[in-house]
Tab-separated table of C-alpha atoms and ligand atoms in Angstrom:
chain	number	residue	atom	x	y	z
A	1	MET	CA	15.937	-4.588	-19.045
A	2	MET	CA	17.742	-1.970	-17.654
A	3	LEU	CA	19.103	-4.530	-14.725
A	4	GLY	CA	18.894	-7.354	-16.381
A	5	PHE	CA	21.917	-6.262	-19.232
A	6	PRO	CA	24.546	-5.659	-16.589
A	7	CYS	CA	23.124	-9.000	-14.805
A	8	LEU	CA	24.028	-11.088	-18.169
A	9	MET	CA	27.239	-9.537	-18.778
A	10	TYR	CA	28.849	-10.271	-14.843
A	11	TYR	CA	26.884	-14.133	-15.648
A	12	PHE	CA	28.896	-14.427	-18.534
A	13	TRP	CA	31.452	-13.454	-16.820
A	14	VAL	CA	32.100	-15.453	-14.432
A	15	CYS	CA	31.300	-18.083	-17.180
A	16	VAL	CA	33.900	-17.881	-19.279
A	17	GLU	CA	36.149	-16.810	-17.003
A	18	HIS	CA	35.781	-19.244	-14.017
A	19	HIS	CA	33.950	-22.533	-15.569
A	20	GLN	CA	35.363	-22.369	-19.744
A	21	GLY	CA	32.276	-21.053	-21.485
A	22	LYS	CA	29.872	-23.643	-18.810
A	23	LEU	CA	26.652	-22.002	-18.151
A	24	ILE	CA	26.646	-22.242	-14.535
A	25	THR	CA	23.565	-22.847	-12.950
A	26	PRO	CA	22.358	-22.754	-8.622
A	27	ALA	CA	23.365	-26.508	-7.311
A	28	THR	CA	19.332	-26.107	-5.208
A	29	TYR	CA	16.430	-24.068	-6.782
A	30	SER	CA	15.328	-23.339	-2.614
A	31	ILE	CA	15.648	-20.235	-1.000
A	32	GLN	CA	19.184	-20.706	-0.102
A	33	GLY	CA	20.448	-22.335	-2.655
A	34	LEU	CA	19.820	-18.658	-5.297
A	35	GLN	CA	21.331	-17.195	-1.754
A	36	SER	CA	24.368	-19.123	-1.771
A	37	PHE	CA	24.595	-18.929	-5.684
A	38	ILE	CA	23.814	-15.293	-6.296
A	39	TYR	CA	25.889	-13.658	-3.150
A	40	ASN	CA	28.959	-16.967	-4.015
A	41	ASP	CA	29.051	-18.296	-7.576
A	42	ILE	CA	28.768	-13.949	-9.212
A	43	ILE	CA	28.463	-11.690	-6.206
A	44	GLN	CA	31.929	-12.589	-5.557
A	45	LYS	CA	33.620	-13.880	-7.818
A	46	VAL	CA	32.717	-10.214	-9.495
A	47	ILE	CA	34.150	-7.927	-7.036
A	48	ALA	CA	37.598	-10.285	-6.595
A	49	GLY	CA	38.292	-10.267	-10.374
A	50	ALA	CA	36.077	-7.958	-12.234
A	51	PHE	CA	36.203	-3.907	-10.116
A	52	PRO	CA	36.357	-1.607	-12.393
A	53	HIS	CA	40.025	-0.868	-10.807
A	54	LEU	CA	42.028	2.630	-11.532
A	55	LEU	CA	44.508	0.778	-14.337
A	56	ALA	CA	40.164	-0.388	-16.244
A	57	VAL	CA	39.671	3.007	-15.150
A	58	LYS	CA	41.975	4.236	-17.431
A	59	ILE	CA	41.987	2.704	-20.226
A	60	TYR	CA	38.865	2.738	-21.029
A	61	MET	CA	37.755	5.923	-20.282
A	62	GLY	CA	41.372	7.301	-22.159
A	63	PHE	CA	40.493	5.614	-24.808
A	64	VAL	CA	36.596	7.127	-25.040
A	65	VAL	CA	37.846	10.919	-24.660
A	66	TYR	CA	40.665	10.111	-27.412
A	67	THR	CA	37.746	9.747	-28.945
A	68	ALA	CA	35.634	11.698	-28.373
A	69	ILE	CA	39.093	14.107	-29.177
A	70	CYS	CA	39.674	12.795	-32.398
A	71	ALA	CA	35.930	13.360	-34.220
A	72	TYR	CA	35.641	16.648	-32.695
A	73	THR	CA	39.117	17.918	-34.277
A	74	LEU	CA	39.539	15.233	-36.946
A	75	PRO	CA	39.439	17.449	-40.157
A	76	GLY	CA	36.582	15.303	-42.759
A	77	ILE	CA	33.855	16.011	-44.902
A	78	VAL	CA	30.570	17.463	-43.307
A	79	VAL	CA	27.759	16.326	-44.614
A	80	GLU	CA	22.879	16.399	-44.251
A	81	GLY	CA	22.022	14.323	-41.556
A	82	LEU	CA	17.922	13.924	-42.674
A	83	GLY	CA	16.001	16.729	-42.232
A	84	LEU	CA	13.562	16.030	-38.896
A	85	PRO	CA	10.249	16.517	-38.721
A	86	SER	CA	11.080	18.397	-34.611
A	87	LEU	CA	13.808	21.142	-36.051
A	88	LYS	CA	10.560	21.287	-38.521
A	89	GLY	CA	12.354	20.008	-41.636
A	90	LYS	CA	16.373	21.467	-40.732
A	91	LYS	CA	19.162	19.250	-41.390
A	92	LEU	CA	21.526	18.935	-39.375
A	93	LYS	CA	25.320	18.861	-40.649
A	94	TYR	CA	27.641	15.827	-39.591
A	95	LEU	CA	31.123	15.781	-39.398
A	96	CYS	CA	32.560	12.927	-40.979
A	97	ASN	CA	36.347	12.133	-39.731
A	98	GLY	CA	36.469	7.984	-38.905
A	99	LEU	CA	38.607	7.228	-41.531
A	100	PRO	CA	41.655	9.381	-41.193
A	101	PHE	CA	40.587	8.554	-36.619
A	102	TRP	CA	40.665	4.217	-37.550
A	103	TYR	CA	43.558	4.483	-39.206
A	104	MET	CA	45.243	7.373	-36.905
A	105	THR	CA	44.432	5.038	-34.370
A	106	LEU	CA	45.451	1.636	-35.396
A	107	VAL	CA	48.863	3.093	-36.103
A	108	LEU	CA	49.045	4.411	-32.733
A	109	SER	CA	48.225	1.080	-30.478
A	110	ALA	CA	50.742	-0.568	-32.941
A	111	ILE	CA	53.138	1.925	-31.622
A	112	LEU	CA	52.320	1.838	-28.405
A	113	HIS	CA	52.369	-1.622	-28.234
A	114	ILE	CA	55.661	-2.537	-30.065
A	115	THR	CA	56.749	0.350	-27.500
A	116	GLY	CA	55.724	-1.369	-24.783
A	117	LEU	CA	54.617	1.887	-23.476
A	118	PHE	CA	51.032	0.228	-23.778
A	119	ARG	CA	50.689	-3.959	-24.185
A	120	LEU	CA	47.949	-4.708	-26.161
A	121	THR	CA	47.502	-7.774	-23.457
A	122	LEU	CA	46.187	-5.340	-21.144
A	123	ILE	CA	43.458	-5.038	-22.581
A	124	ALA	CA	42.045	-9.384	-21.921
A	125	ASP	CA	44.438	-9.881	-18.894
A	126	ASN	CA	41.776	-6.715	-17.289
A	127	PHE	CA	39.137	-7.400	-19.496
A	128	GLY	CA	36.696	-8.099	-16.794
A	129	ASN	CA	37.543	-4.914	-15.002
A	130	ILE	CA	37.187	-2.681	-17.280
A	131	MET	CA	33.794	-3.950	-18.146
A	132	SER	CA	33.105	-2.732	-15.016
A	133	VAL	CA	33.975	0.624	-16.212
A	134	ALA	CA	32.205	0.005	-19.230
A	135	ILE	CA	29.102	-1.111	-17.514
A	136	ILE	CA	29.424	2.482	-14.600
A	137	TRP	CA	29.975	5.029	-17.823
A	138	GLY	CA	27.011	3.618	-19.648
A	139	PHE	CA	24.474	3.909	-16.860
A	140	THR	CA	26.659	7.592	-15.879
A	141	MET	CA	26.161	8.641	-20.310
A	142	SER	CA	22.390	7.356	-19.871
A	143	SER	CA	21.887	10.303	-17.323
A	144	LEU	CA	23.863	12.385	-18.060
A	145	VAL	CA	22.485	13.125	-21.063
A	146	TYR	CA	19.031	12.288	-19.737
A	147	VAL	CA	19.181	15.011	-17.280
A	148	ILE	CA	20.699	18.100	-19.299
A	149	SER	CA	18.668	17.673	-22.272
A	150	GLY	CA	15.473	17.402	-20.130
A	151	ILE	CA	16.923	21.094	-17.710
A	152	MET	CA	17.287	22.339	-21.231
A	153	GLY	CA	14.532	21.135	-23.229
A	154	LYS	CA	15.251	18.976	-25.589
A	155	HIS	CA	12.958	15.864	-24.371
A	156	HIS	CA	10.626	15.357	-27.226
A	157	ARG	CA	8.057	12.072	-28.264
A	158	MET	CA	7.690	11.555	-24.184
A	159	SER	CA	5.107	9.175	-23.190
A	160	GLY	CA	5.651	10.208	-19.419
A	161	ASN	CA	6.474	6.965	-17.891
A	162	PHE	CA	10.095	7.314	-16.680
A	163	PHE	CA	11.651	4.342	-16.877
A	164	TYR	CA	9.743	3.316	-20.486
A	165	ASP	CA	11.696	6.968	-21.433
A	166	PHE	CA	14.753	6.270	-20.071
A	167	PHE	CA	14.740	3.420	-22.110
A	168	MET	CA	13.855	4.932	-25.370
A	169	GLY	CA	16.317	8.175	-24.280
A	170	GLY	CA	14.542	11.900	-23.740
A	171	CYS	CA	16.251	13.691	-26.609
A	172	LEU	CA	17.147	12.713	-30.227
A	173	ASN	CA	20.038	15.011	-31.749
A	174	PRO	CA	22.180	15.337	-28.717
A	175	ARG	CA	25.201	17.131	-28.989
A	176	ILE	CA	28.609	18.717	-27.559
A	177	GLY	CA	29.893	21.462	-30.093
A	178	HIS	CA	29.484	20.125	-33.148
A	179	LEU	CA	30.021	16.363	-31.724
A	180	ASP	CA	27.081	14.274	-31.980
A	181	LEU	CA	27.443	12.281	-28.783
A	182	LYS	CA	24.996	9.627	-30.880
A	183	MET	CA	26.762	9.316	-33.891
A	184	TRP	CA	30.199	9.135	-32.035
A	185	ALA	CA	28.518	7.012	-29.207
A	186	GLU	CA	27.653	4.354	-32.558
A	187	THR	CA	30.529	4.153	-34.337
A	188	ARG	CA	33.466	4.951	-32.436
A	189	VAL	CA	33.232	3.553	-29.646
A	190	PRO	CA	31.965	-0.032	-29.254
A	191	TRP	CA	32.768	-2.254	-32.285
A	192	PRO	CA	37.170	-0.030	-32.496
A	193	LEU	CA	36.946	-1.469	-29.086
A	194	LEU	CA	35.915	-5.067	-29.606
A	195	PHE	CA	37.589	-4.826	-32.788
A	196	TYR	CA	41.454	-4.304	-30.129
A	197	ILE	CA	39.718	-6.906	-27.460
A	198	SER	CA	39.857	-9.292	-30.154
A	199	VAL	CA	43.277	-8.476	-31.364
A	200	SER	CA	43.931	-8.449	-27.204
A	201	CYS	CA	43.296	-11.804	-27.485
A	202	ALA	CA	45.089	-13.365	-30.411
A	203	LEU	CA	47.577	-11.401	-28.667
A	204	LYS	CA	47.601	-12.970	-25.798
A	205	GLN	CA	47.123	-16.416	-27.650
A	206	TYR	CA	51.003	-15.075	-29.174
A	207	GLU	CA	52.215	-14.189	-26.011
A	208	ASN	CA	51.767	-17.951	-24.521
A	209	GLN	CA	52.109	-20.492	-27.645
A	210	GLY	CA	54.117	-18.288	-30.097
A	211	VAL	CA	52.359	-18.392	-33.537
A	212	PHE	CA	48.564	-17.071	-34.452
A	213	ASN	CA	45.996	-19.590	-34.650
A	214	ALA	CA	43.081	-19.965	-37.478
A	215	PRO	CA	40.445	-18.873	-35.823
A	216	ALA	CA	42.612	-16.109	-33.595
A	217	LEU	CA	43.316	-14.531	-36.456
A	218	PHE	CA	39.501	-15.276	-38.057
A	219	MET	CA	37.809	-12.708	-35.109
A	220	VAL	CA	40.247	-9.798	-35.970
A	221	LEU	CA	39.938	-10.253	-39.012
A	222	ALA	CA	36.301	-10.178	-39.123
A	223	HIS	CA	36.250	-7.015	-36.440
A	224	PHE	CA	38.901	-5.615	-38.491
A	225	LEU	CA	36.697	-5.529	-41.747
A	226	TYR	CA	33.255	-4.771	-39.760
A	227	VAL	CA	35.408	-1.489	-37.954
A	228	ASN	CA	36.489	-0.635	-41.664
A	229	SER	CA	32.862	-1.065	-43.211
A	230	MET	CA	31.525	1.551	-40.559
A	231	GLN	CA	34.279	4.024	-41.596
A	232	LYS	CA	34.574	3.479	-45.173
A	233	ALA	CA	30.829	4.441	-44.762
A	234	GLU	CA	31.196	6.754	-42.336
A	235	GLU	CA	28.987	9.689	-44.080
A	236	CYS	CA	26.258	6.474	-44.266
A	237	ILE	CA	25.319	6.907	-40.860
A	238	PRO	CA	23.696	10.323	-40.715
A	239	THR	CA	20.499	9.301	-42.953
A	240	SER	CA	20.575	5.999	-40.835
A	241	TRP	CA	17.042	4.969	-38.777
A	242	ASP	CA	19.786	5.267	-35.397
A	243	ILE	CA	20.596	8.464	-35.972
A	244	PHE	CA	17.091	10.389	-37.866
A	245	TYR	CA	14.605	8.256	-36.125
A	246	GLU	CA	15.829	6.739	-32.841
A	247	LYS	CA	16.411	8.725	-28.681
A	248	ASP	CA	19.564	8.646	-27.149
A	249	GLY	CA	17.914	6.396	-24.483
A	250	PHE	CA	19.718	3.454	-22.529
A	251	MET	CA	19.385	1.152	-24.988
A	252	LEU	CA	21.645	2.415	-27.539
A	253	MET	CA	24.137	4.286	-24.644
A	254	PHE	CA	24.590	1.602	-22.757
A	255	TRP	CA	24.395	-1.380	-25.243
A	256	ASN	CA	27.356	1.435	-27.944
A	257	MET	CA	29.298	1.868	-24.728
A	258	ALA	CA	29.390	-1.445	-22.594
A	259	GLY	CA	26.835	-4.079	-24.496
A	260	VAL	CA	28.343	-4.588	-28.095
A	261	PRO	CA	32.036	-4.656	-27.351
A	262	PHE	CA	31.353	-7.340	-24.092
A	263	THR	CA	29.189	-9.472	-25.295
A	264	TYR	CA	29.494	-9.406	-29.140
A	265	CYS	CA	33.731	-10.159	-28.007
A	266	LEU	CA	32.999	-13.181	-26.694
A	267	PRO	CA	33.994	-15.410	-29.562
A	268	SER	CA	37.751	-14.415	-28.680
A	269	ILE	CA	37.387	-14.097	-24.894
A	270	TYR	CA	36.741	-17.878	-25.056
A	271	MET	CA	38.848	-19.231	-27.454
A	272	MET	CA	41.457	-16.772	-24.672
A	273	LYS	CA	40.382	-18.443	-21.348
A	274	TYR	CA	39.845	-21.809	-23.034
A	275	GLU	CA	44.083	-22.012	-24.298
A	276	SER	CA	44.988	-20.717	-21.477
A	277	VAL	CA	43.013	-23.861	-18.968
A	278	THR	CA	43.887	-26.878	-21.280
A	279	GLY	CA	47.335	-25.055	-22.775
A	280	THR	CA	45.651	-25.669	-26.094
A	281	THR	CA	43.953	-23.643	-28.848
A	282	ILE	CA	41.521	-24.643	-30.446
A	283	SER	CA	41.620	-26.053	-34.039
A	284	HIS	CA	39.812	-27.068	-36.830
A	285	SER	CA	39.453	-28.906	-40.244
A	286	LEU	CA	41.366	-27.050	-43.047
A	287	PRO	CA	38.279	-27.621	-44.594
A	288	TYR	CA	35.937	-26.601	-41.859
A	289	THR	CA	38.495	-23.463	-41.857
A	290	ILE	CA	38.158	-22.368	-45.037
A	291	PHE	CA	34.521	-22.689	-44.937
A	292	LEU	CA	34.579	-20.487	-42.317
A	293	PHE	CA	36.748	-17.800	-43.728
A	294	THR	CA	34.792	-17.896	-47.598
A	295	LEU	CA	31.203	-17.224	-45.452
A	296	LEU	CA	32.795	-14.354	-43.398
A	297	LEU	CA	34.173	-13.137	-46.546
A	298	THR	CA	31.172	-13.699	-48.669
A	299	ALA	CA	28.514	-12.149	-46.195
A	300	TYR	CA	31.450	-9.531	-45.877
A	301	TYR	CA	30.177	-9.142	-49.907
A	302	ILE	CA	26.710	-9.350	-49.582
A	303	PHE	CA	26.440	-7.407	-45.952
A	304	ASP	CA	28.910	-4.124	-47.235
A	305	THR	CA	27.538	-4.407	-50.823
A	306	ALA	CA	23.880	-3.784	-49.865
A	307	ASN	CA	24.311	-1.126	-47.990
A	308	ALA	CA	26.327	0.398	-50.523
A	309	GLN	CA	23.702	0.181	-52.900
A	310	LYS	CA	21.379	1.158	-51.585
A	311	ASN	CA	23.125	3.859	-49.727
A	312	ARG	CA	24.557	5.375	-53.139
A	313	PHE	CA	20.958	5.327	-54.660
A	314	ARG	CA	19.383	6.454	-52.199
A	315	MET	CA	22.672	9.098	-51.332
A	316	GLU	CA	22.151	10.071	-55.684
A	317	GLN	CA	18.594	11.070	-55.702
A	318	ASN	CA	18.995	13.332	-52.513
A	319	GLY	CA	22.566	15.202	-54.643
A	320	SER	CA	24.834	14.483	-52.064
A	321	PHE	CA	26.311	11.467	-53.180
A	322	ILE	CA	30.529	11.300	-52.474
A	323	THR	CA	33.093	9.658	-54.176
A	324	ARG	CA	34.318	8.262	-51.102
A	325	ASN	CA	37.766	5.255	-52.467
A	326	ALA	CA	37.903	4.188	-48.513
A	327	PHE	CA	39.166	0.525	-48.748
A	328	PRO	CA	38.148	-2.181	-49.684
A	329	GLN	CA	35.379	-0.734	-52.839
A	330	LEU	CA	33.795	-4.129	-53.691
A	331	PRO	CA	32.241	-4.592	-57.301
A	332	TRP	CA	28.201	-4.007	-57.508
A	333	GLY	CA	28.625	-1.277	-54.517
A	334	HIS	CA	26.695	0.857	-57.049
A	335	LEU	CA	24.872	-0.054	-58.888
A	336	LYS	CA	24.135	2.277	-62.343
A	337	ASN	CA	20.186	2.897	-63.129
A	338	PRO	CA	18.973	0.501	-61.397
A	339	SER	CA	15.478	-0.594	-60.977
A	340	PHE	CA	12.654	1.117	-58.433
A	341	ILE	CA	9.447	1.859	-57.608
A	342	ARG	CA	8.716	5.960	-56.921
A	343	THR	CA	6.142	6.945	-53.915
A	344	GLU	CA	3.424	9.762	-53.373
A	345	HIS	CA	5.167	10.297	-51.042
A	346	GLY	CA	8.101	11.646	-53.295
A	347	ASN	CA	10.766	9.166	-51.737
A	348	LEU	CA	12.135	6.116	-54.744
A	349	LEU	CA	11.966	2.638	-53.713
A	350	LEU	CA	14.980	0.876	-54.519
A	351	THR	CA	14.540	-2.447	-56.052
A	352	GLY	CA	17.705	-3.745	-58.320
A	353	GLY	CA	20.683	-5.055	-57.262
A	354	TRP	CA	20.228	-7.375	-54.465
A	355	TRP	CA	17.707	-4.841	-53.322
A	356	GLY	CA	15.440	-6.957	-55.877
A	357	ILE	CA	17.111	-10.305	-54.454
A	358	ALA	CA	14.952	-9.292	-50.608
A	359	ARG	CA	13.701	-6.702	-48.797
A	360	LYS	CA	16.334	-7.056	-46.229
A	361	PRO	CA	19.258	-8.720	-48.354
A	362	HIS	CA	21.736	-6.508	-46.123
A	363	TYR	CA	20.270	-7.848	-42.417
A	364	THR	CA	20.740	-11.573	-43.704
A	365	ALA	CA	25.038	-11.098	-44.595
A	366	ASP	CA	24.403	-9.176	-40.820
A	367	LEU	CA	23.061	-12.182	-39.717
A	368	MET	CA	25.825	-15.191	-41.560
A	369	ILE	CA	28.544	-13.093	-40.327
A	370	SER	CA	27.573	-13.449	-36.250
A	371	ILE	CA	26.912	-16.886	-36.729
A	372	SER	CA	30.955	-17.394	-38.551
A	373	TRP	CA	32.146	-15.601	-35.243
A	374	GLY	CA	30.457	-18.550	-33.015
A	375	LEU	CA	31.261	-21.583	-35.403
A	376	ILE	CA	35.114	-20.633	-35.514
A	377	THR	CA	35.517	-21.584	-31.168
A	378	GLY	CA	33.823	-24.826	-32.813
A	379	PHE	CA	30.731	-26.107	-30.358
A	380	GLY	CA	31.532	-26.110	-27.009
A	381	SER	CA	29.925	-23.397	-24.974
A	382	PHE	CA	26.851	-21.624	-25.495
A	383	LEU	CA	28.512	-17.679	-25.126
A	384	PRO	CA	30.503	-16.797	-28.125
A	385	TYR	CA	26.526	-17.370	-29.829
A	386	PHE	CA	25.345	-15.641	-28.152
A	387	TYR	CA	25.798	-12.301	-30.328
A	388	PHE	CA	23.733	-14.828	-32.584
A	389	CYS	CA	20.586	-15.437	-31.280
A	390	PHE	CA	20.571	-11.300	-29.007
A	391	PHE	CA	21.374	-10.318	-33.274
A	392	VAL	CA	18.546	-12.753	-34.973
A	393	PHE	CA	16.654	-10.998	-31.789
A	394	VAL	CA	17.128	-6.977	-32.508
A	395	LEU	CA	17.444	-7.610	-36.005
A	396	THR	CA	13.378	-9.249	-36.174
A	397	HIS	CA	12.391	-6.454	-33.539
A	398	ARG	CA	14.611	-4.076	-36.810
A	399	VAL	CA	12.518	-6.040	-38.778
A	400	THR	CA	8.543	-5.510	-37.850
A	401	ARG	CA	9.313	-1.266	-36.828
A	402	ASP	CA	10.684	-0.631	-39.671
A	403	ILE	CA	8.043	-2.421	-41.944
A	404	GLN	CA	4.759	-1.265	-39.804
A	405	ARG	CA	7.109	2.521	-40.623
A	406	CYS	CA	7.929	2.279	-43.817
A	407	ALA	CA	4.059	1.015	-43.978
A	408	LYS	CA	2.679	3.789	-42.846
A	409	LYS	CA	4.254	5.552	-44.340
A	410	TYR	CA	3.728	4.481	-48.251
A	411	GLY	CA	0.729	3.338	-48.082
A	412	LYS	CA	-0.002	1.160	-51.113
A	413	ASP	CA	3.778	2.450	-52.432
A	414	TRP	CA	4.803	-0.195	-50.304
A	415	ASP	CA	2.125	-3.048	-51.048
A	416	ARG	CA	3.066	-2.650	-54.287
A	417	TYR	CA	7.221	-2.158	-53.532
A	418	CYS	CA	6.399	-5.790	-51.067
A	419	GLU	CA	4.774	-7.644	-54.806
A	420	ARG	CA	7.533	-7.178	-55.987
A	421	VAL	CA	9.663	-7.650	-53.859
A	422	PRO	CA	8.194	-10.365	-51.527
A	423	TYR	CA	10.686	-11.358	-49.473
A	424	ILE	CA	11.686	-10.211	-46.977
A	425	PHE	CA	15.564	-12.081	-45.987
A	426	ILE	CA	15.828	-15.311	-48.489
A	427	PRO	CA	14.289	-15.704	-51.100
A	428	TYR	CA	11.275	-18.623	-51.884
A	429	VAL	CA	11.924	-19.178	-48.592
A	430	PHE	CA	10.850	-16.271	-45.598
B	1	NDP	P1	17.646	-0.041	-42.969
B	1	NDP	O1	19.091	-0.891	-43.594
B	1	NDP	O2	16.660	-1.289	-43.362
B	1	NDP	O3	16.888	0.870	-43.655
B	1	NDP	C1	15.703	0.943	-43.428
B	1	NDP	C2	15.272	2.482	-43.544
B	1	NDP	O4	15.528	2.521	-45.422
B	1	NDP	C3	13.867	1.885	-44.005
B	1	NDP	O5	13.192	2.819	-42.541
B	1	NDP	C4	13.280	3.257	-46.109
B	1	NDP	O6	14.231	4.705	-44.890
B	1	NDP	C5	14.936	2.926	-45.799
B	1	NDP	N1	14.432	1.512	-47.264
B	1	NDP	C6	13.552	0.449	-47.355
B	1	NDP	N2	14.248	0.010	-48.272
B	1	NDP	C7	13.823	0.482	-49.360
B	1	NDP	C8	14.914	0.604	-50.670
B	1	NDP	N3	14.622	-0.230	-51.480
B	1	NDP	N4	15.772	1.619	-51.216
B	1	NDP	C9	15.570	2.454	-50.973
B	1	NDP	N5	15.487	2.807	-49.367
B	1	NDP	C10	14.916	1.927	-48.450
B	1	NDP	O7	18.090	-0.225	-41.835
B	1	NDP	P2	18.939	-0.230	-40.381
B	1	NDP	O8	20.189	0.888	-39.829
B	1	NDP	O9	18.459	-1.471	-39.595
B	1	NDP	O10	20.205	-0.894	-41.309
B	1	NDP	C11	21.645	-1.142	-41.336
B	1	NDP	C12	22.869	-1.454	-41.237
B	1	NDP	O11	24.033	-2.142	-40.015
B	1	NDP	C13	22.831	-2.910	-41.525
B	1	NDP	O12	23.268	-3.626	-42.313
B	1	NDP	C14	22.394	-3.722	-40.563
B	1	NDP	O13	22.340	-5.551	-40.128
B	1	NDP	C15	22.843	-3.439	-39.280
B	1	NDP	N6	22.914	-3.245	-37.914
B	1	NDP	C16	23.935	-4.121	-36.872
B	1	NDP	C17	23.266	-4.123	-35.468
B	1	NDP	C18	24.833	-4.942	-34.726
B	1	NDP	O14	24.543	-4.622	-33.613
B	1	NDP	N7	25.507	-5.577	-35.592
B	1	NDP	C19	22.458	-3.533	-35.085
B	1	NDP	C20	21.669	-2.901	-36.595
B	1	NDP	C21	22.193	-2.677	-37.433
B	1	NDP	P3	12.700	5.713	-45.768
B	1	NDP	O15	11.936	5.973	-45.037
B	1	NDP	O16	14.293	6.498	-45.905
B	1	NDP	O17	12.536	5.103	-47.352
């Protein structure tokens, strides 16, 4: 996977940049045919069009450093994570300043674009080059964190297999002062970058066609909602599975620094390239467009409120609940006196709200969101659907691991919970 991820990203880049999203294959499957395909059709095109030049380094690393400075310095609330077995039950503190960062960044980027100091269209113009910098940075950061945390004696739960350990990570919570690198990498770099790639593609469309069409605005709205949801509910993230359990290895770091922004954006990039080659924009009938906006907003509503219901319920039990009126606060996001199952472990399992309907209602909603990103591009290419397909795999894998962990942790109480809420994703289906 460590070799495969970057190769896949470059392959997709060549397909979208040079072949209008068509998945290319070697002309023949002989050794010479494969060599020629890899060298002439992929490597040469990558060197010519996706070289990590200085401007790309400035754009990408400038953004990475800017987000780290913001995460370190901006004011925000401080919340505690879960007690960590590796630190003898100690709870780490997390500075949650995502909202000021997000709003400030939106204003700053608008100023930079309008004044011409930094045209946001430069991101789309140098997409392949910036992606190469991100790939190099993904490897560099994973290696630095792995080596430095090892020297500091902070590796734990190691298997002894170097490649597996490097992939899964050595250290659970690498930090520079109070800056938690995993939390920063997860919330501040990939999703805002994804949003700006879509904004950049929409602005390119405006530059070329003089209008923003519905599919381009759809992608901007979709990515805005996703980033916004993460920043407005940042205080819920320290208790999430990634932060308290997953180590900060190549899997999380590479994917956050490079994989998420540069593959999840394929719908926007595909539509932009389609326009630049054909001179026409992708458009759909009014009913289809309305259907997709409805799908996106409905799925977002379920995603937002399901996450909010469980996280607020859990925070109320811990006594860490804080009222934050970050936009948008949606109805049914906070359950008053919901039903639950009390476990011997001490934790309560929510069985009210969306959580009485399915055990992973937020995953179902997230999958609906991801398929809407593909559907808005039509059916001309597989690439805009890559995120959905990949996400089905990621979430199925996550569910399996999570169910195993919870079954072990809660024993017969988990069986009672599964009897009470028998369906995982969709009631009466699965
Ligand atoms: P979940 O929100 O599913 O959290 C799982 C944990 O929640 C369990 O281990 C358990 O922890 C607790 N839990 C499970 N059921 C209940 C219940 N009924 N009541 C109370 N607590 C319960 O984890 P994720 O971090 O996977 O997902 C969070 C969000 O992030 C989702 O919306 C997901 O779609 C999204 N996501 C998006 C990704 C992307 O790439 N776009 C990638 C991954 C996630 P405990 O041991 O404390 O009981």
